[in-house]
Amino acid sequence: MKTPRAVALGLGVLALASTPALGQSTLPGSGGVPHAQPSGLSPATASVMRTAASANLFEIESSRLAVSRSQSAVIKEFADRMIGDHTRAANRARQVVAEIGATMPTAMLESQHQKQLDTLKAVPNQEFDKAYVEAQYTAHVEAIALVRGYARSGDNERLKALATELLPMLTSHLDHIAGLR
């Protein structure tokens, strides 16, 4: 059985770049991530979407860091691909969420993703490429399992279809990053 956190991380590509919603509040223990009062989403899916937005934002922000810090043209090329692909996926997710009439929280890093990004920022330059590759590998292994889980058992048919649509992209990313290990 997939945990809510697991499903949430996998849906990271489904939730980034959402616009602020009316009625947002920050709940204790939420890592400061605003919580929208969603329309058209169950409380479980709304929770998943909040964490998912954070996971996808981590992918983009860690890749931006790699573009600026990496010593390798190959790593920089991969990071550019991550930024573009995850941004396009986020735009697609925003479109689907708007079509179902839902509102979503603003994409912000939750505490665990902020810690991971801070760790990457602190890595010495000569060790950065290896740390970035490992962070991306782990993130993509988790994302594939989790997006697949939502595609199979999520409670919103449109978001399940989107998860299915995005799986090939995530698998391609994992194959690429595995080759860089």
PDB file of N, CA and C in Angstrom, residues 61-100:
ATOM      1  N   GLU A  61      14.531  23.271  -8.903  1.00  0.00           N
ATOM      2  CA  GLU A  61      15.509  24.110  -8.209  1.00  0.00           C
ATOM      3  C   GLU A  61      16.870  23.423  -8.072  1.00  0.00           C
ATOM      4  N   SER A  62      16.880  22.122  -7.810  1.00  0.00           N
ATOM      5  CA  SER A  62      18.161  21.419  -7.728  1.00  0.00           C
ATOM      6  C   SER A  62      18.842  21.392  -9.090  1.00  0.00           C
ATOM      7  N   SER A  63      18.060  21.327 -10.135  1.00  0.00           N
ATOM      8  CA  SER A  63      18.623  21.340 -11.488  1.00  0.00           C
ATOM      9  C   SER A  63      19.133  22.724 -11.868  1.00  0.00           C
ATOM     10  N   ARG A  64      18.457  23.759 -11.430  1.00  0.00           N
ATOM     11  CA  ARG A  64      18.985  25.116 -11.642  1.00  0.00           C
ATOM     12  C   ARG A  64      20.329  25.267 -10.951  1.00  0.00           C
ATOM     13  N   LEU A  65      20.434  24.718  -9.763  1.00  0.00           N
ATOM     14  CA  LEU A  65      21.690  24.753  -9.024  1.00  0.00           C
ATOM     15  C   LEU A  65      22.771  24.011  -9.806  1.00  0.00           C
ATOM     16  N   ALA A  66      22.418  22.887 -10.391  1.00  0.00           N
ATOM     17  CA  ALA A  66      23.385  22.106 -11.172  1.00  0.00           C
ATOM     18  C   ALA A  66      23.860  22.877 -12.404  1.00  0.00           C
ATOM     19  N   VAL A  67      22.966  23.589 -13.042  1.00  0.00           N
ATOM     20  CA  VAL A  67      23.364  24.384 -14.211  1.00  0.00           C
ATOM     21  C   VAL A  67      24.438  25.393 -13.813  1.00  0.00           C
ATOM     22  N   SER A  68      24.317  25.965 -12.639  1.00  0.00           N
ATOM     23  CA  SER A  68      25.288  26.981 -12.216  1.00  0.00           C
ATOM     24  C   SER A  68      26.544  26.400 -11.561  1.00  0.00           C
ATOM     25  N   ARG A  69      26.454  25.225 -10.951  1.00  0.00           N
ATOM     26  CA  ARG A  69      27.586  24.708 -10.179  1.00  0.00           C
ATOM     27  C   ARG A  69      28.329  23.542 -10.803  1.00  0.00           C
ATOM     28  N   SER A  70      27.711  22.815 -11.697  1.00  0.00           N
ATOM     29  CA  SER A  70      28.338  21.614 -12.233  1.00  0.00           C
ATOM     30  C   SER A  70      29.604  21.955 -13.015  1.00  0.00           C
ATOM     31  N   GLN A  71      30.541  21.033 -12.980  1.00  0.00           N
ATOM     32  CA  GLN A  71      31.786  21.146 -13.738  1.00  0.00           C
ATOM     33  C   GLN A  71      31.706  20.348 -15.040  1.00  0.00           C
ATOM     34  N   SER A  72      30.562  19.723 -15.284  1.00  0.00           N
ATOM     35  CA  SER A  72      30.413  18.810 -16.415  1.00  0.00           C
ATOM     36  C   SER A  72      29.352  19.308 -17.394  1.00  0.00           C
ATOM     37  N   ALA A  73      29.704  19.359 -18.663  1.00  0.00           N
ATOM     38  CA  ALA A  73      28.739  19.738 -19.695  1.00  0.00           C
ATOM     39  C   ALA A  73      27.602  18.718 -19.768  1.00  0.00           C
ATOM     40  N   VAL A  74      27.889  17.451 -19.542  1.00  0.00           N
ATOM     41  CA  VAL A  74      26.864  16.402 -19.580  1.00  0.00           C
ATOM     42  C   VAL A  74      25.848  16.608 -18.457  1.00  0.00           C
ATOM     43  N   ILE A  75      26.327  16.922 -17.264  1.00  0.00           N
ATOM     44  CA  ILE A  75      25.431  17.165 -16.122  1.00  0.00           C
ATOM     45  C   ILE A  75      24.604  18.421 -16.376  1.00  0.00           C
ATOM     46  N   LYS A  76      25.229  19.453 -16.888  1.00  0.00           N
ATOM     47  CA  LYS A  76      24.496  20.690 -17.181  1.00  0.00           C
ATOM     48  C   LYS A  76      23.409  20.451 -18.229  1.00  0.00           C
ATOM     49  N   GLU A  77      23.707  19.631 -19.217  1.00  0.00           N
ATOM     50  CA  GLU A  77      22.716  19.305 -20.243  1.00  0.00           C
ATOM     51  C   GLU A  77      21.535  18.552 -19.628  1.00  0.00           C
ATOM     52  N   PHE A  78      21.835  17.587 -18.773  1.00  0.00           N
ATOM     53  CA  PHE A  78      20.771  16.851 -18.096  1.00  0.00           C
ATOM     54  C   PHE A  78      19.945  17.797 -17.227  1.00  0.00           C
ATOM     55  N   ALA A  79      20.593  18.674 -16.493  1.00  0.00           N
ATOM     56  CA  ALA A  79      19.887  19.616 -15.621  1.00  0.00           C
ATOM     57  C   ALA A  79      18.977  20.532 -16.437  1.00  0.00           C
ATOM     58  N   ASP A  80      19.458  20.994 -17.577  1.00  0.00           N
ATOM     59  CA  ASP A  80      18.611  21.810 -18.457  1.00  0.00           C
ATOM     60  C   ASP A  80      17.374  21.023 -18.894  1.00  0.00           C
ATOM     61  N   ARG A  81      17.575  19.760 -19.193  1.00  0.00           N
ATOM     62  CA  ARG A  81      16.449  18.909 -19.586  1.00  0.00           C
ATOM     63  C   ARG A  81      15.451  18.775 -18.438  1.00  0.00           C
ATOM     64  N   MET A  82      15.946  18.604 -17.214  1.00  0.00           N
ATOM     65  CA  MET A  82      15.056  18.486 -16.057  1.00  0.00           C
ATOM     66  C   MET A  82      14.223  19.745 -15.888  1.00  0.00           C
ATOM     67  N   ILE A  83      14.865  20.885 -16.002  1.00  0.00           N
ATOM     68  CA  ILE A  83      14.148  22.152 -15.848  1.00  0.00           C
ATOM     69  C   ILE A  83      13.045  22.263 -16.896  1.00  0.00           C
ATOM     70  N   GLY A  84      13.387  22.013 -18.141  1.00  0.00           N
ATOM     71  CA  GLY A  84      12.400  22.121 -19.209  1.00  0.00           C
ATOM     72  C   GLY A  84      11.276  21.110 -19.098  1.00  0.00           C
ATOM     73  N   ASP A  85      11.630  19.842 -18.895  1.00  0.00           N
ATOM     74  CA  ASP A  85      10.613  18.791 -18.836  1.00  0.00           C
ATOM     75  C   ASP A  85       9.686  18.966 -17.639  1.00  0.00           C
ATOM     76  N   HIS A  86      10.254  19.259 -16.468  1.00  0.00           N
ATOM     77  CA  HIS A  86       9.418  19.409 -15.274  1.00  0.00           C
ATOM     78  C   HIS A  86       8.572  20.673 -15.342  1.00  0.00           C
ATOM     79  N   THR A  87       9.069  21.702 -15.974  1.00  0.00           N
ATOM     80  CA  THR A  87       8.267  22.917 -16.150  1.00  0.00           C
ATOM     81  C   THR A  87       7.106  22.648 -17.104  1.00  0.00           C
ATOM     82  N   ARG A  88       7.377  21.963 -18.210  1.00  0.00           N
ATOM     83  CA  ARG A  88       6.300  21.611 -19.143  1.00  0.00           C
ATOM     84  C   ARG A  88       5.265  20.704 -18.467  1.00  0.00           C
ATOM     85  N   ALA A  89       5.731  19.750 -17.684  1.00  0.00           N
ATOM     86  CA  ALA A  89       4.799  18.860 -16.977  1.00  0.00           C
ATOM     87  C   ALA A  89       3.954  19.647 -15.976  1.00  0.00           C
ATOM     88  N   ALA A  90       4.567  20.604 -15.300  1.00  0.00           N
ATOM     89  CA  ALA A  90       3.825  21.434 -14.348  1.00  0.00           C
ATOM     90  C   ALA A  90       2.772  22.264 -15.069  1.00  0.00           C
ATOM     91  N   ASN A  91       3.125  22.793 -16.218  1.00  0.00           N
ATOM     92  CA  ASN A  91       2.148  23.569 -16.997  1.00  0.00           C
ATOM     93  C   ASN A  91       0.980  22.693 -17.437  1.00  0.00           C
ATOM     94  N   ARG A  92       1.283  21.474 -17.835  1.00  0.00           N
ATOM     95  CA  ARG A  92       0.235  20.529 -18.227  1.00  0.00           C
ATOM     96  C   ARG A  92      -0.656  20.212 -17.023  1.00  0.00           C
ATOM     97  N   ALA A  93      -0.047  20.016 -15.869  1.00  0.00           N
ATOM     98  CA  ALA A  93      -0.817  19.731 -14.657  1.00  0.00           C
ATOM     99  C   ALA A  93      -1.719  20.908 -14.304  1.00  0.00           C
ATOM    100  N   ARG A  94      -1.171  22.105 -14.396  1.00  0.00           N
ATOM    101  CA  ARG A  94      -1.966  23.301 -14.100  1.00  0.00           C
ATOM    102  C   ARG A  94      -3.175  23.357 -15.036  1.00  0.00           C
ATOM    103  N   GLN A  95      -2.970  23.003 -16.302  1.00  0.00           N
ATOM    104  CA  GLN A  95      -4.065  22.994 -17.280  1.00  0.00           C
ATOM    105  C   GLN A  95      -5.139  21.984 -16.877  1.00  0.00           C
ATOM    106  N   VAL A  96      -4.734  20.772 -16.520  1.00  0.00           N
ATOM    107  CA  VAL A  96      -5.695  19.738 -16.138  1.00  0.00           C
ATOM    108  C   VAL A  96      -6.446  20.144 -14.877  1.00  0.00           C
ATOM    109  N   VAL A  97      -5.747  20.667 -13.895  1.00  0.00           N
ATOM    110  CA  VAL A  97      -6.396  21.079 -12.653  1.00  0.00           C
ATOM    111  C   VAL A  97      -7.411  22.192 -12.924  1.00  0.00           C
ATOM    112  N   ALA A  98      -7.050  23.127 -13.779  1.00  0.00           N
ATOM    113  CA  ALA A  98      -8.002  24.189 -14.142  1.00  0.00           C
ATOM    114  C   ALA A  98      -9.227  23.605 -14.854  1.00  0.00           C
ATOM    115  N   GLU A  99      -9.000  22.628 -15.718  1.00  0.00           N
ATOM    116  CA  GLU A  99     -10.113  22.009 -16.452  1.00  0.00           C
ATOM    117  C   GLU A  99     -11.095  21.299 -15.529  1.00  0.00           C
ATOM    118  N   ILE A 100     -10.594  20.750 -14.417  1.00  0.00           N
ATOM    119  CA  ILE A 100     -11.498  20.070 -13.486  1.00  0.00           C
ATOM    120  C   ILE A 100     -12.068  21.040 -12.456  1.00  0.00           C
TER     121      ILE A 100
END
